[in-house]
Tab-separated table of C-alpha atoms (C1' of nucleotides) in Angstrom:
chain	number	residue	atom	x	y	z
A	1	MET	CA	55.071	-11.475	37.104
A	2	LYS	CA	52.641	-13.861	35.508
A	3	ILE	CA	51.647	-13.309	31.927
A	4	PRO	CA	47.841	-13.253	32.396
A	5	ILE	CA	48.142	-10.215	34.625
A	6	ASP	CA	50.148	-8.316	32.054
A	7	ASP	CA	47.692	-9.420	29.413
A	8	LYS	CA	44.884	-7.981	31.478
A	9	LEU	CA	46.707	-4.687	31.928
A	10	ASN	CA	47.661	-4.477	28.277
A	11	SER	CA	44.160	-5.308	27.122
A	12	LYS	CA	42.912	-2.342	29.141
A	13	ASN	CA	45.706	-0.083	27.897
A	14	VAL	CA	47.416	0.217	31.240
A	15	LYS	CA	51.179	-0.104	31.182
A	16	PRO	CA	52.249	-3.070	33.275
A	17	THR	CA	54.573	-1.669	35.924
A	18	ALA	CA	55.765	-3.771	38.858
A	19	MET	CA	53.454	-1.911	41.227
A	20	ARG	CA	50.421	-2.423	39.039
A	21	GLU	CA	51.139	-6.105	38.582
A	22	LEU	CA	51.336	-6.590	42.331
A	23	VAL	CA	48.175	-4.624	43.018
A	24	LEU	CA	46.219	-6.330	40.267
A	25	ASP	CA	47.365	-9.696	41.544
A	26	VAL	CA	45.960	-8.876	44.977
A	27	LEU	CA	42.723	-7.560	43.519
A	28	ILE	CA	42.177	-10.674	41.420
A	29	LYS	CA	42.549	-12.891	44.462
A	30	GLN	CA	39.942	-11.055	46.536
A	31	THR	CA	36.560	-12.628	47.076
A	32	THR	CA	35.228	-9.385	48.520
A	33	ALA	CA	35.840	-5.761	47.634
A	34	ILE	CA	38.865	-4.019	49.085
A	35	SER	CA	39.499	-0.480	50.262
A	36	LEU	CA	42.556	1.691	49.828
A	37	SER	CA	43.513	1.230	53.454
A	38	ASP	CA	43.074	-2.544	53.161
A	39	LEU	CA	45.492	-2.379	50.283
A	40	GLU	CA	47.902	-0.242	52.259
A	41	GLN	CA	48.101	-2.962	54.886
A	42	LYS	CA	48.970	-5.553	52.277
A	43	PHE	CA	51.757	-3.351	50.922
A	44	GLU	CA	53.389	-1.857	53.962
A	45	LYS	CA	56.342	-0.681	51.912
A	46	ALA	CA	54.367	1.006	49.176
A	47	ASP	CA	53.185	4.564	49.379
A	48	LYS	CA	49.514	5.236	49.959
A	49	VAL	CA	49.320	7.741	47.139
A	50	THR	CA	50.818	5.337	44.647
A	51	LEU	CA	48.265	2.718	45.610
A	52	TYR	CA	45.571	5.353	45.394
A	53	ARG	CA	46.623	6.348	41.917
A	54	THR	CA	46.949	2.748	40.859
A	55	LEU	CA	43.363	2.132	41.876
A	56	LYS	CA	42.252	5.274	40.077
A	57	THR	CA	44.044	4.206	36.928
A	58	PHE	CA	42.464	0.761	37.108
A	59	GLU	CA	39.062	2.292	37.647
A	60	GLU	CA	39.394	4.731	34.757
A	61	ASN	CA	40.351	1.862	32.506
A	62	LYS	CA	37.553	-0.389	33.734
A	63	ILE	CA	39.754	-3.045	35.246
A	64	ILE	CA	38.013	-2.478	38.564
A	65	HIS	CA	34.931	-0.608	39.710
A	66	SER	CA	34.475	1.395	42.884
A	67	ILE	CA	31.715	0.730	45.364
A	68	ASP	CA	30.355	3.225	47.818
A	69	ASP	CA	28.994	0.813	50.391
A	70	GLY	CA	28.262	3.437	53.001
A	71	SER	CA	31.039	2.246	55.279
A	72	GLY	CA	32.922	5.496	54.910
A	73	SER	CA	35.640	4.146	52.672
A	74	VAL	CA	35.283	3.352	49.014
A	75	LYS	CA	35.833	-0.271	48.068
A	76	TYR	CA	37.133	-1.665	44.802
A	77	ALA	CA	36.503	-4.934	43.021
A	78	MET	CA	37.329	-6.496	39.678
A	79	CYS	CA	35.103	-5.799	36.728
A	80	THR	CA	34.088	-8.746	34.621
A	81	ASP	CA	36.135	-9.103	31.451
A	82	THR	CA	33.481	-7.613	29.264
A	83	CYS	CA	32.210	-4.968	31.677
A	84	GLN	CA	31.696	-1.491	30.283
A	85	CYS	CA	30.183	-0.177	33.515
A	86	ASN	CA	26.966	0.814	31.765
A	87	PRO	CA	23.822	1.287	33.875
A	88	ALA	CA	22.389	-1.821	32.253
A	89	GLU	CA	25.133	-4.086	33.519
A	90	LEU	CA	25.315	-2.860	37.098
A	91	HIS	CA	24.981	-5.400	39.868
A	92	VAL	CA	23.872	-5.196	43.463
A	93	HIS	CA	26.467	-4.973	46.238
A	94	PHE	CA	26.090	-6.468	49.675
A	95	PHE	CA	27.681	-5.060	52.798
A	96	CYS	CA	27.864	-7.352	55.809
A	97	THR	CA	27.334	-5.357	58.972
A	98	MET	CA	29.089	-8.056	60.970
A	99	CYS	CA	32.353	-8.733	59.125
A	100	GLN	CA	32.245	-5.398	57.262
A	101	LYS	CA	32.966	-7.148	53.992
A	102	THR	CA	31.481	-5.956	50.735
A	103	TYR	CA	30.403	-8.501	48.144
A	104	CYS	CA	29.745	-8.057	44.463
A	105	LEU	CA	26.512	-9.880	43.747
A	106	ASN	CA	27.357	-10.244	40.085
A	107	GLU	CA	24.362	-12.510	39.506
A	108	ILE	CA	21.932	-9.897	40.801
A	109	PRO	CA	21.415	-7.006	38.403
A	110	VAL	CA	20.214	-3.686	39.750
A	111	PRO	CA	16.453	-3.599	39.128
A	112	SER	CA	15.301	-0.869	36.823
A	113	VAL	CA	13.317	1.962	38.338
A	114	SER	CA	10.977	4.319	36.565
A	115	LEU	CA	11.922	7.843	37.477
A	116	PRO	CA	9.603	10.853	37.620
A	117	VAL	CA	9.106	12.659	34.320
A	118	ASN	CA	12.132	14.534	33.020
A	119	PHE	CA	14.545	12.809	35.349
A	120	ASP	CA	17.377	11.255	33.339
A	121	LEU	CA	19.201	8.220	34.620
A	122	GLN	CA	22.980	7.978	34.512
A	123	SER	CA	23.772	5.241	37.001
A	124	ILE	CA	22.463	3.464	40.048
A	125	ASN	CA	24.140	2.488	43.283
A	126	MET	CA	22.293	-0.245	45.148
A	127	VAL	CA	23.820	-1.556	48.342
A	128	VAL	CA	22.067	-4.131	50.465
A	129	LYS	CA	23.117	-4.301	54.099
A	130	GLY	CA	22.711	-7.325	56.283
A	131	ILE	CA	24.463	-10.457	57.459
A	132	CYS	CA	26.404	-12.527	54.975
A	133	ALA	CA	26.278	-16.309	54.717
A	134	ASN	CA	29.626	-16.688	56.455
A	135	CYS	CA	28.634	-14.653	59.474
A	136	ARG	CA	25.152	-16.128	59.763
A	137	ARG	CA	26.369	-19.611	60.534
B	1	MET	CA	8.171	29.218	67.534
B	2	LYS	CA	5.162	27.755	65.828
B	3	ILE	CA	3.197	25.090	67.614
B	4	PRO	CA	3.275	22.404	64.889
B	5	ILE	CA	7.055	22.227	65.124
B	6	ASP	CA	6.961	21.680	68.853
B	7	ASP	CA	4.231	19.120	68.348
B	8	LYS	CA	6.453	17.264	65.936
B	9	LEU	CA	9.377	17.317	68.343
B	10	ASN	CA	7.241	16.271	71.287
B	11	SER	CA	5.591	13.468	69.342
B	12	LYS	CA	9.052	12.062	68.656
B	13	ASN	CA	10.180	12.550	72.253
B	14	VAL	CA	12.695	15.237	71.440
B	15	LYS	CA	12.681	18.202	73.771
B	16	PRO	CA	11.877	21.384	71.850
B	17	THR	CA	14.838	23.687	72.378
B	18	ALA	CA	15.249	26.906	70.420
B	19	MET	CA	18.019	25.367	68.327
B	20	ARG	CA	15.973	22.321	67.444
B	21	GLU	CA	12.956	24.376	66.525
B	22	LEU	CA	15.031	26.468	64.159
B	23	VAL	CA	16.720	23.472	62.579
B	24	LEU	CA	13.507	21.525	62.189
B	25	ASP	CA	11.870	24.543	60.628
B	26	VAL	CA	14.602	24.669	58.007
B	27	LEU	CA	14.407	20.940	57.385
B	28	ILE	CA	10.655	21.023	56.890
B	29	LYS	CA	10.993	23.728	54.268
B	30	GLN	CA	13.534	21.860	52.150
B	31	THR	CA	12.429	20.285	48.911
B	32	THR	CA	15.717	18.399	48.625
B	33	ALA	CA	17.927	16.771	51.214
B	34	ILE	CA	20.417	18.912	53.099
B	35	SER	CA	23.916	18.269	54.398
B	36	LEU	CA	25.489	19.387	57.642
B	37	SER	CA	27.568	21.976	55.833
B	38	ASP	CA	24.495	23.264	54.008
B	39	LEU	CA	22.924	23.711	57.403
B	40	GLU	CA	26.008	25.452	58.740
B	41	GLN	CA	25.664	28.056	56.022
B	42	LYS	CA	22.078	28.728	56.997
B	43	PHE	CA	23.069	29.195	60.632
B	44	GLU	CA	26.285	31.132	60.512
B	45	LYS	CA	26.086	31.886	64.211
B	46	ALA	CA	25.442	28.357	65.372
B	47	ASP	CA	28.181	25.899	66.103
B	48	LYS	CA	28.752	23.104	63.667
B	49	VAL	CA	28.857	20.475	66.393
B	50	THR	CA	25.544	21.586	67.813
B	51	LEU	CA	23.971	21.316	64.392
B	52	TYR	CA	25.618	17.937	63.953
B	53	ARG	CA	24.216	16.678	67.225
B	54	THR	CA	20.825	18.130	66.459
B	55	LEU	CA	20.733	16.155	63.214
B	56	LYS	CA	21.876	13.024	65.029
B	57	THR	CA	19.160	13.439	67.617
B	58	PHE	CA	16.545	13.941	64.926
B	59	GLU	CA	17.790	10.901	63.088
B	60	GLU	CA	17.778	8.676	66.169
B	61	ASN	CA	14.234	9.705	66.839
B	62	LYS	CA	13.110	9.217	63.255
B	63	ILE	CA	12.244	12.808	62.562
B	64	ILE	CA	14.698	12.724	59.669
B	65	HIS	CA	16.618	10.046	57.817
B	66	SER	CA	20.144	10.217	56.513
B	67	ILE	CA	21.045	9.573	52.900
B	68	ASP	CA	24.423	8.480	51.670
B	69	ASP	CA	24.170	9.741	48.129
B	70	GLY	CA	27.787	9.130	47.262
B	71	SER	CA	28.584	12.834	47.140
B	72	GLY	CA	30.944	12.588	50.080
B	73	SER	CA	28.683	14.262	52.559
B	74	VAL	CA	25.670	12.730	54.200
B	75	LYS	CA	22.363	14.398	53.465
B	76	TYR	CA	19.279	14.558	55.654
B	77	ALA	CA	15.599	14.780	54.840
B	78	MET	CA	12.333	14.606	56.707
B	79	CYS	CA	10.758	11.267	57.368
B	80	THR	CA	7.078	10.920	56.613
B	81	ASP	CA	4.906	11.181	59.713
B	82	THR	CA	4.404	7.477	60.008
B	83	CYS	CA	7.875	6.381	58.941
B	84	GLN	CA	9.552	3.744	61.050
B	85	CYS	CA	12.529	3.439	58.696
B	86	ASN	CA	11.877	-0.251	58.109
B	87	PRO	CA	13.365	-1.866	54.998
B	88	ALA	CA	9.853	-2.250	53.631
B	89	GLU	CA	9.183	1.466	53.596
B	90	LEU	CA	12.465	2.646	52.092
B	91	HIS	CA	12.327	4.838	49.035
B	92	VAL	CA	14.734	5.551	46.231
B	93	HIS	CA	16.904	8.667	46.339
B	94	PHE	CA	17.998	10.652	43.336
B	95	PHE	CA	21.227	12.595	43.109
B	96	CYS	CA	21.466	15.184	40.359
B	97	THR	CA	24.984	15.288	39.011
B	98	MET	CA	24.390	18.777	37.718
B	99	CYS	CA	22.934	20.733	40.639
B	100	GLN	CA	24.231	18.253	43.226
B	101	LYS	CA	20.831	18.117	44.860
B	102	THR	CA	19.487	14.960	46.419
B	103	TYR	CA	15.803	14.173	46.121
B	104	CYS	CA	13.683	11.787	48.140
B	105	LEU	CA	11.579	9.884	45.639
B	106	ASN	CA	8.975	9.030	48.234
B	107	GLU	CA	6.671	7.561	45.597
B	108	ILE	CA	9.293	5.087	44.430
B	109	PRO	CA	9.864	2.239	46.864
B	110	VAL	CA	13.158	0.376	46.775
B	111	PRO	CA	12.516	-2.766	44.727
B	112	SER	CA	12.954	-5.999	46.601
B	113	VAL	CA	15.915	-8.162	45.676
B	114	SER	CA	16.353	-11.839	46.312
B	115	LEU	CA	19.692	-12.389	47.967
B	116	PRO	CA	21.867	-15.497	47.730
B	117	VAL	CA	21.046	-18.236	50.233
B	118	ASN	CA	21.866	-17.440	53.856
B	119	PHE	CA	22.260	-13.740	53.230
B	120	ASP	CA	19.992	-11.786	55.606
B	121	LEU	CA	18.689	-8.381	54.633
B	122	GLN	CA	18.733	-5.474	57.067
B	123	SER	CA	18.360	-2.439	54.821
B	124	ILE	CA	18.895	-1.188	51.310
B	125	ASN	CA	20.390	2.004	50.003
B	126	MET	CA	19.428	2.793	46.450
B	127	VAL	CA	20.653	6.002	44.893
B	128	VAL	CA	19.960	6.871	41.296
B	129	LYS	CA	22.283	9.393	39.708
B	130	GLY	CA	21.378	11.502	36.736
B	131	ILE	CA	19.956	14.831	35.723
B	132	CYS	CA	16.909	16.160	37.541
B	133	ALA	CA	13.892	17.721	35.892
B	134	ASN	CA	14.997	21.224	36.849
B	135	CYS	CA	18.428	20.892	35.297
B	136	ARG	CA	17.230	19.106	32.191
B	137	ARG	CA	15.190	22.004	30.942
C	1	DA	C1'	13.079	28.710	95.906
C	2	DA	C1'	17.637	26.940	96.206
C	3	DA	C1'	20.470	23.094	95.388
C	4	DA	C1'	21.428	19.173	92.790
C	5	DT	C1'	21.130	16.722	88.670
C	6	DT	C1'	20.536	16.151	84.019
C	7	DT	C1'	20.586	17.834	79.349
C	8	DA	C1'	22.074	20.866	75.700
C	9	DT	C1'	25.409	23.858	73.637
C	10	DG	C1'	29.958	25.784	72.204
C	11	DC	C1'	34.834	25.518	71.553
C	12	DA	C1'	39.071	23.067	70.700
C	13	DA	C1'	41.000	19.386	68.900
C	14	DT	C1'	41.373	14.871	66.571
C	15	DT	C1'	40.642	11.162	63.147
C	16	DA	C1'	40.313	9.316	58.741
C	17	DA	C1'	39.636	9.382	53.808
C	18	DG	C1'	40.646	11.421	49.858
C	19	DT	C1'	43.383	14.402	47.197
C	20	DT	C1'	47.106	17.667	45.088
C	21	DG	C1'	51.841	19.497	44.069
C	22	DC	C1'	56.235	18.650	43.180
C	23	DA	C1'	60.564	16.402	42.737
C	24	DA	C1'	63.018	12.060	41.911
C	25	DA	C1'	63.194	7.749	39.516
C	26	DG	C1'	62.128	5.019	35.761
C	27	DT	C1'	60.711	4.251	30.915
C	28	DT	C1'	60.293	5.173	25.949
C	29	DA	C1'	61.370	7.481	21.792
C	30	DT	C1'	64.645	10.104	18.928
D	1	DA	C1'	72.961	9.413	25.007
D	2	DT	C1'	69.600	12.861	25.310
D	3	DA	C1'	65.101	14.468	25.497
D	4	DA	C1'	60.310	13.704	26.584
D	5	DC	C1'	57.006	11.433	29.028
D	6	DT	C1'	55.241	8.402	32.753
D	7	DT	C1'	55.251	6.559	37.267
D	8	DT	C1'	56.374	6.710	42.001
D	9	DG	C1'	57.232	8.696	46.684
D	10	DC	C1'	57.057	12.287	50.010
D	11	DA	C1'	54.919	16.189	52.157
D	12	DA	C1'	51.185	18.668	52.763
D	13	DC	C1'	46.343	19.992	52.559
D	14	DT	C1'	41.134	19.621	52.462
D	15	DT	C1'	36.917	18.197	54.101
D	16	DA	C1'	33.617	15.501	56.711
D	17	DA	C1'	32.748	13.392	60.739
D	18	DT	C1'	33.558	12.919	65.452
D	19	DT	C1'	35.080	13.241	70.600
D	20	DG	C1'	36.250	15.515	75.079
D	21	DC	C1'	35.442	18.813	78.052
D	22	DA	C1'	33.761	23.012	80.059
D	23	DT	C1'	29.938	26.161	80.319
D	24	DA	C1'	25.102	27.225	80.076
D	25	DA	C1'	20.408	26.082	80.354
D	26	DA	C1'	16.670	23.399	81.801
D	27	DT	C1'	14.581	20.006	84.868
D	28	DT	C1'	14.095	17.589	89.139
D	29	DT	C1'	14.678	17.013	93.970
D	30	DT	C1'	14.867	18.648	98.521
DNA sequence: AAAATTTATGCAATTAAGTTGCAAAGTTAT
DNA sequence: ATAACTTTGCAACTTAATTGCATAAATTTT
């Protein structure tokens, strides 16, 4: 497996097993977020639970982040290299109701909201639904 | 059953059955959003599917709106009288990670975001997670 | 008012996503 | 090489959401 992938895993303190290298390779190549069942289809031989735990491990170690896009299945996408998943660096996600794909809009930060008094903010999930540029044509 | 409840149902073109009156009465009294299983516990005698379909009917007719707060179960809360559930009139929801309650922040509209070119907006789901005023004390 | 039709409700069962327990296989340290 | 730990695979379970179908209730037609 290619060195950059192992570097990525090592830099996030995740041991580079064959499974993890393969999964990370797939994740890196995605242009849209991917669900566990999407991943299952790409690895017909691999066990669902192993893929599940691989995603969980990646998420815990901030290699990827999970997105609840309201589609009923959680999607996952790469974090940026420096991402710490703080509220301040969250971005908007876009779910296309036509192709069902979920995009990270990394350029669009989640706007700050002023909460009622004594409400403390931990994180924000902002998902925009609509038609993506590909489907609109 | 009280007249105002029937009025509400009639004004939204939902026939006022006993079940619907009871469910709407519960919904009106909530200060936070409620899930199907919450509702089941309040109506031990009623069938889950009936409650489910009652919620669906209410939602279709804009008596209530559903909220995907990321908790794994969809919550429901009353719409305002004039609500048409357009993107322009959406409000922010708040999920308390301590008490697990979901609040409609009716005073806080979802901020507008400018999407990449050729992305069309249909709706926005914005859920803020944190600690609510009740739990913070 | 009875019959026919539509609508609502209740029960059984299914689907799908997410998750846990445990044993086998693989890896690392002694 | 053995012991200790980590990862993987299989089986099974949980929960939420949903569908089909039969019965019951309400509404409409005759």
